[in-house]
Coordinates of C-alpha atoms in Angstrom, one line a residue:
M17 CA 0.0 -0.1 -0.4
N18 CA 2.5 2.0 -1.1
R19 CA 2.6 2.9 -4.5
M20 CA 2.6 6.3 -6.4
V21 CA -1.0 5.8 -8.1
W22 CA -0.2 8.8 -10.4
L23 CA 1.6 12.1 -10.9
D24 CA 0.5 15.4 -12.7
P25 CA 3.8 17.7 -12.4
A26 CA 2.3 20.5 -14.7
Q27 CA -0.6 20.4 -12.2
Q28 CA 1.2 19.8 -9.2
R29 CA -0.8 17.3 -8.1
V30 CA -0.1 13.7 -7.2
R31 CA -2.4 10.0 -5.7
V32 CA -1.0 7.7 -3.6
Q33 CA -1.9 4.7 -1.2
T34 CA -1.9 5.9 2.5
G35 CA 1.2 3.2 3.6
M36 CA 3.5 5.1 1.5
S37 CA 5.6 7.8 4.0
W38 CA 6.6 10.7 3.3
R39 CA 9.7 10.3 2.8
E40 CA 8.9 7.6 0.2
L41 CA 6.7 10.3 -1.4
Q42 CA 9.8 12.9 -1.3
E43 CA 12.2 10.4 -3.0
L44 CA 9.5 9.9 -6.1
I45 CA 8.9 13.8 -6.7
D46 CA 11.7 15.4 -5.8
P47 CA 13.4 14.7 -9.3
H48 CA 10.3 16.6 -11.2
G49 CA 11.4 19.9 -8.4
L50 CA 8.2 19.5 -6.6
A51 CA 8.1 19.1 -2.6
V52 CA 5.2 18.1 0.0
S53 CA 3.3 21.1 0.6
I54 CA 1.8 19.8 4.1
M55 CA 3.6 17.2 6.7
Q56 CA 5.2 16.9 10.1
S57 CA 8.7 18.1 10.7
Y58 CA 9.7 14.5 9.8
S59 CA 9.5 12.2 6.4
N60 CA 9.3 8.4 8.6
F61 CA 5.4 9.1 9.3
S62 CA 2.6 7.2 6.4
I63 CA 0.4 9.7 4.5
G64 CA -2.1 7.5 6.0
G65 CA -1.4 7.9 9.4
S66 CA -1.0 11.5 9.4
L67 CA -4.6 12.1 7.4
S68 CA -6.5 10.3 10.7
V69 CA -4.6 12.6 12.9
N70 CA -4.8 16.0 10.8
C71 CA -1.1 16.4 10.9
H72 CA 0.6 19.9 11.1
G73 CA 4.0 21.0 10.4
R74 CA 6.2 23.9 10.5
Y75 CA 4.5 25.9 7.3
V76 CA 4.0 29.3 7.5
G77 CA 0.4 30.2 6.7
K78 CA -0.8 26.6 5.9
G79 CA -2.3 25.4 9.2
S80 CA -3.5 20.9 8.7
L81 CA -2.8 18.8 6.5
I82 CA -6.3 18.9 5.1
H83 CA -5.4 22.3 3.1
S84 CA -3.7 19.9 0.5
L85 CA -5.5 17.2 0.7
R86 CA -8.1 17.2 -2.8
A87 CA -10.0 13.8 -2.8
L88 CA -9.5 10.5 -0.3
Q89 CA -10.8 7.2 -1.1
L90 CA -11.8 5.0 2.5
I91 CA -13.0 1.5 3.2
D92 CA -15.8 0.9 5.3
G93 CA -16.2 -2.1 7.7
D94 CA -18.5 -3.9 5.2
G95 CA -15.8 -3.3 2.6
Q96 CA -17.3 -0.7 0.7
V97 CA -15.0 1.9 -1.8
H98 CA -16.0 5.4 -0.5
E99 CA -14.2 8.0 -3.1
L100 CA -14.4 11.4 -0.8
S101 CA -13.7 15.1 -1.4
R102 CA -15.3 18.7 -1.0
E103 CA -17.8 18.1 -3.1
R104 CA -18.4 14.2 -3.5
D105 CA -19.4 13.5 0.3
P106 CA -18.4 16.3 2.1
R107 CA -20.1 14.9 5.5
L108 CA -17.8 11.8 5.5
F109 CA -14.5 13.5 3.5
H110 CA -14.3 16.5 6.4
A111 CA -15.1 14.1 9.4
A112 CA -12.2 11.3 7.9
V113 CA -9.4 13.5 8.2
G114 CA -8.4 13.8 11.7
G115 CA -10.7 10.8 12.7
Y116 CA -8.5 8.9 14.4
G117 CA -9.2 5.6 12.0
G118 CA -12.9 6.0 13.3
L119 CA -14.9 5.6 10.5
G120 CA -12.8 2.9 8.2
A121 CA -9.5 2.9 6.3
I122 CA -8.2 5.9 4.5
T123 CA -6.3 3.6 1.5
E124 CA -5.4 6.8 -1.2
A125 CA -5.0 10.3 -1.4
E126 CA -5.1 13.2 -3.4
F127 CA -2.3 16.1 -2.7
D128 CA -1.4 19.1 -4.2
L129 CA 2.1 19.7 -3.8
S130 CA 5.0 23.1 -4.3
L131 CA 8.1 23.8 -5.7
N132 CA 11.2 22.7 -4.1
H133 CA 12.6 25.6 -4.1
R134 CA 16.0 27.1 -2.2
I135 CA 15.3 28.1 1.7
V136 CA 18.0 29.9 3.4
R137 CA 18.2 29.7 7.5
R138 CA 17.7 32.9 9.9
A139 CA 17.4 32.7 13.6
E140 CA 17.2 35.9 16.0
R141 CA 15.6 36.0 19.7
V142 CA 12.6 38.1 20.3
A143 CA 10.9 38.9 23.1
L144 CA 7.9 37.0 24.3
D145 CA 5.3 40.0 25.0
E146 CA 6.5 41.4 21.1
Y147 CA 6.5 37.5 19.7
P148 CA 2.6 37.3 17.6
A149 CA 3.3 40.9 16.5
W150 CA 6.7 40.5 15.8
F151 CA 5.8 37.0 13.5
A152 CA 2.9 38.4 11.9
E153 CA 4.7 41.0 10.5
R154 CA 8.0 39.5 9.8
V155 CA 7.0 36.6 8.5
L156 CA 3.7 35.5 8.1
A157 CA 3.2 38.8 5.8
D158 CA 6.1 37.6 4.0
P159 CA 5.3 35.8 1.4
A160 CA 9.0 34.2 1.1
S161 CA 8.5 32.4 4.3
V162 CA 8.3 28.6 4.1
L163 CA 9.1 27.4 7.5
H164 CA 9.0 28.3 11.0
N165 CA 9.2 27.8 14.2
A166 CA 10.4 29.4 17.6
D167 CA 11.6 27.4 21.1
L168 CA 11.3 28.4 24.5
L169 CA 14.0 26.6 26.3
P170 CA 14.4 25.5 30.5
P171 CA 14.4 26.4 32.7
R172 CA 12.4 29.9 32.3
F173 CA 10.6 29.3 29.1
D174 CA 10.4 32.6 27.9
A175 CA 12.8 33.6 25.4
P176 CA 11.8 32.5 21.9
V177 CA 14.0 31.9 19.5
A178 CA 12.8 31.9 16.6
V179 CA 13.9 30.1 13.6
T180 CA 12.4 30.9 10.2
W181 CA 13.5 29.4 6.4
S182 CA 12.6 31.4 3.8
R183 CA 13.2 31.2 -0.5
C184 CA 16.3 32.3 -1.8
A185 CA 18.8 32.0 -4.6
E186 CA 20.9 31.9 -3.1
P187 CA 24.2 29.5 -3.3
L188 CA 23.6 26.2 -1.8
T189 CA 25.6 25.3 1.8
V190 CA 24.3 22.2 1.6
D191 CA 24.4 20.3 -2.0
E192 CA 22.6 17.0 -1.0
R193 CA 18.7 17.3 -2.0
L194 CA 17.3 14.6 0.7
I195 CA 19.2 13.9 4.1
A196 CA 20.7 10.3 3.3
R197 CA 18.5 7.8 5.0
N198 CA 19.9 5.3 7.7
G199 CA 22.0 8.4 9.2
D200 CA 24.5 8.0 11.7
Y201 CA 22.7 9.7 15.0
R202 CA 24.8 9.0 17.8
R203 CA 26.0 12.3 18.3
D204 CA 22.5 14.1 18.1
R205 CA 21.6 11.5 20.7
K206 CA 24.6 12.2 23.5
L207 CA 23.8 16.1 23.2
I208 CA 20.4 15.4 24.0
W209 CA 21.1 13.3 26.9
S210 CA 23.4 16.0 28.3
A211 CA 20.9 18.6 27.9
S212 CA 18.5 16.5 29.6
E213 CA 20.7 14.7 32.4
L214 CA 24.0 16.5 33.0
P215 CA 24.2 19.9 36.1
G216 CA 24.1 22.8 33.6
G217 CA 22.5 21.0 30.8
P218 CA 20.7 23.8 30.0
W219 CA 23.3 25.8 29.6
M220 CA 25.5 24.1 27.6
R221 CA 22.5 23.8 24.7
E222 CA 22.7 27.5 24.8
R223 CA 26.0 27.6 24.9
Y224 CA 27.0 25.8 21.8
S225 CA 23.6 24.9 19.8
V226 CA 21.5 28.0 20.3
E227 CA 24.2 30.0 19.7
R228 CA 25.3 28.3 16.7
L229 CA 22.1 28.6 15.2
L230 CA 22.2 32.3 15.7
R231 CA 25.8 32.2 14.2
E232 CA 25.2 30.6 11.6
R233 CA 23.7 31.1 8.0
E234 CA 22.2 27.8 5.8
V235 CA 21.0 27.6 2.6
V236 CA 19.3 23.7 1.4
W237 CA 17.0 22.4 -0.7
R238 CA 13.3 22.7 0.6
N239 CA 13.2 19.0 0.2
R240 CA 16.2 18.3 2.5
E241 CA 14.9 20.0 5.4
A242 CA 12.1 18.6 5.0
S243 CA 13.5 14.9 5.5
L244 CA 14.6 15.2 8.5
D245 CA 14.5 11.0 10.4
I246 CA 12.7 10.7 13.4
A247 CA 15.7 8.6 14.5
S248 CA 17.7 11.4 15.4
L249 CA 15.6 11.7 18.6
E250 CA 15.5 8.2 19.5
P251 CA 17.3 7.1 23.0
S252 CA 19.4 4.4 22.9
T253 CA 17.3 2.6 24.9
R254 CA 14.2 3.4 26.9
R255 CA 14.9 1.1 29.8
Y256 CA 14.7 3.9 32.7
S257 CA 13.3 6.8 30.4
T258 CA 11.7 8.0 27.5
Y259 CA 10.9 11.2 25.4
L260 CA 7.1 12.3 24.8
L261 CA 5.5 15.1 23.2
Q262 CA 2.3 16.7 23.8
E263 CA 0.7 19.4 22.1
Y264 CA -1.7 22.4 23.0
F265 CA -3.8 25.1 20.6
V266 CA -4.6 28.1 21.8
P267 CA -6.0 31.5 19.9
V268 CA -3.7 34.0 18.6
P269 CA -4.4 36.6 21.3
A270 CA -4.2 34.1 24.1
F271 CA -0.3 33.6 23.6
A272 CA 1.7 35.5 25.9
E273 CA -0.5 34.7 28.9
F274 CA -1.2 31.0 28.1
A275 CA 2.9 30.7 27.6
R276 CA 3.8 32.2 30.8
A277 CA 1.0 29.7 32.5
L278 CA 2.3 26.9 31.0
A279 CA 6.0 27.8 32.2
R280 CA 5.0 28.3 35.8
L281 CA 3.1 24.6 35.9
L282 CA 6.3 23.1 34.4
R283 CA 8.4 24.5 37.1
D284 CA 5.9 23.4 39.5
F285 CA 5.9 20.5 38.7
E286 CA 9.7 19.7 38.2
V287 CA 8.9 18.7 34.5
H288 CA 11.5 17.4 32.8
A289 CA 10.9 19.8 29.6
L290 CA 13.6 19.8 27.1
N291 CA 11.2 22.6 25.0
V292 CA 8.5 24.0 23.8
S293 CA 8.5 24.6 20.1
I294 CA 5.6 27.0 18.8
R295 CA 3.9 26.8 15.8
H296 CA 1.3 29.2 13.9
A297 CA -1.6 27.9 11.9
P298 CA -4.8 29.5 10.7
A299 CA -8.1 28.0 11.1
D300 CA -9.4 24.9 9.8
R301 CA -13.2 24.9 9.9
Q302 CA -13.0 22.4 7.6
S303 CA -12.4 18.7 9.6
L304 CA -14.7 18.1 11.7
L305 CA -12.8 17.2 15.1
S306 CA -10.5 20.6 13.9
W307 CA -7.6 21.7 16.5
S308 CA -7.8 25.1 15.4
P309 CA -11.5 26.3 14.4
T310 CA -9.9 29.8 15.1
E311 CA -6.2 30.6 14.1
V312 CA -3.7 29.4 16.6
F313 CA -0.3 29.3 18.5
S314 CA 0.1 25.8 18.8
F315 CA 3.2 24.9 21.7
V316 CA 4.6 21.4 21.5
L317 CA 6.3 20.1 24.5
Y318 CA 9.2 17.7 24.1
H319 CA 9.6 16.2 28.0
K320 CA 12.1 13.8 29.4
Q321 CA 9.9 11.1 32.1
R322 CA 11.0 7.8 33.7
S323 CA 9.9 4.5 32.3
G324 CA 7.1 2.8 34.4
A325 CA 3.3 3.6 35.9
R326 CA 4.5 5.6 38.3
A327 CA 6.1 8.1 36.4
D328 CA 3.0 8.2 33.5
A329 CA 0.4 8.2 36.8
V330 CA 2.6 11.5 37.8
A331 CA 2.5 12.8 34.4
G332 CA -1.1 12.2 33.9
Q333 CA -1.5 15.0 37.0
W334 CA 0.3 17.7 35.6
T335 CA -0.8 17.2 31.7
R336 CA -4.8 17.6 33.0
R337 CA -3.5 20.6 34.6
L338 CA -2.3 21.8 31.2
I339 CA -5.1 20.6 29.5
D340 CA -7.5 23.0 31.6
L341 CA -4.9 25.7 31.3
A342 CA -5.5 25.2 26.9
L343 CA -9.8 25.1 27.6
D344 CA -9.2 28.1 29.9
H345 CA -7.6 30.0 27.1
G346 CA -9.8 28.9 24.5
G347 CA -7.4 26.2 23.3
R348 CA -7.5 22.5 23.0
H349 CA -4.9 19.6 23.3
Y350 CA -4.1 17.2 20.7
L351 CA -5.5 14.0 20.5
P352 CA -2.3 11.5 19.4
Y353 CA -0.7 11.3 22.6
R354 CA -0.9 9.8 25.7
L355 CA -5.0 9.4 27.2
H356 CA -4.3 11.4 30.3
A357 CA -7.1 13.7 29.4
T358 CA -10.6 13.1 30.7
R359 CA -13.7 12.5 29.2
E360 CA -14.8 15.9 30.1
Q361 CA -12.1 17.6 28.8
F362 CA -12.2 15.6 25.7
L363 CA -15.3 16.7 25.1
R364 CA -15.5 20.4 26.2
G365 CA -12.0 20.4 23.8
Y366 CA -14.4 18.4 20.4
P367 CA -17.6 19.8 20.6
A368 CA -18.3 18.1 17.4
A369 CA -17.4 14.7 18.7
P370 CA -20.9 13.5 19.2
T371 CA -21.8 14.5 15.5
F372 CA -18.6 12.2 14.7
A373 CA -20.3 9.2 16.7
A374 CA -23.4 9.6 15.4
L375 CA -21.7 9.4 11.9
K376 CA -19.5 6.3 13.3
R377 CA -22.5 4.9 14.1
Q378 CA -24.1 5.1 10.5
I379 CA -20.8 3.9 8.6
D380 CA -19.8 1.1 11.4
P381 CA -22.5 0.2 13.0
R382 CA -20.9 -2.3 14.2
G383 CA -17.6 -0.4 15.4
R384 CA -15.1 -2.9 13.3
F385 CA -12.8 0.5 13.7
R386 CA -11.6 0.6 17.4
N387 CA -8.8 2.1 19.1
R388 CA -7.4 3.2 23.0
M389 CA -8.5 6.4 21.9
W390 CA -12.0 5.9 20.4
D391 CA -12.8 3.1 23.2
K392 CA -12.5 5.7 26.1
Y393 CA -13.8 9.2 24.7
L394 CA -15.9 8.2 22.1
P395 CA -19.5 9.7 22.6
R396 CA -22.3 6.4 23.4

């Protein structure tokens, strides 16, 4: 299920089987000077899984994956094939994207593509209170901006380091078009371990990684920056500890207040947070279970915790506090991660869930498409 069905380079469109990974698609479209329009920061994920969570990345002004999607094919529990689009059965189309596999198996998808430009990296520090206006004026309003994120670093999480990749015509500083597969990431893993375990780890990260980012200019192909490998984050062992993600979306006007409250909570609970990465997304009023019904900033929390049930229970306590914090600021949490949220929190953040449940009863009356998330949260 990882075959390309067709490619139209002139129209910048492609149809694929959804067992394909983004990396596999990049290898097929790069020779045509094309790039994926919207995907996660790392290229290992399957396209079908990405549709099921309605993923997003660092793409400026793009938001969730549904915005680049033209059509999809879904097979229901009785084996019936549904060809879906905004014009053809739009209700099922909008529910399947971000539907976490609850309605059927997404087997094919048709996307708009983008051109594979050269991009240049620029990094700078921005004051927390000034960041939303700075982003709107310097990044979002600039048509050359392609990728952007800003990192909040421990222990204060109050000084964004903003990184923007913009289209350019400058000479490449790295010639390769895609990052080589099966790379050696032992150095990356050591740096992550050092930053999270050694005394003075945050200072070391600031001294070497951040200062280097601010100082060095890099020009690469867009596809190279989009072909990052998740293996670079994988620890050598998860026996004693593990690294996890959480994500929260809040409306743009609540950015600074939420950021400060988030930092206080991380310090109060002594959360072993490596960083909080900020992204932006325009409103998604298409997907039924949209995580951005209004324009939002997302806060991606990357943290380390000890392995085992006790550590997970402790993480559940502060996670539910963070979910309440996002809800109180008009936002919500992202659903693909640990199932720490209560059912009440889920329904408050995703009020269209009863509509999704009613549609599921129609298209999957025998409940063949299940997972732990829907078993816990789906309205009955």
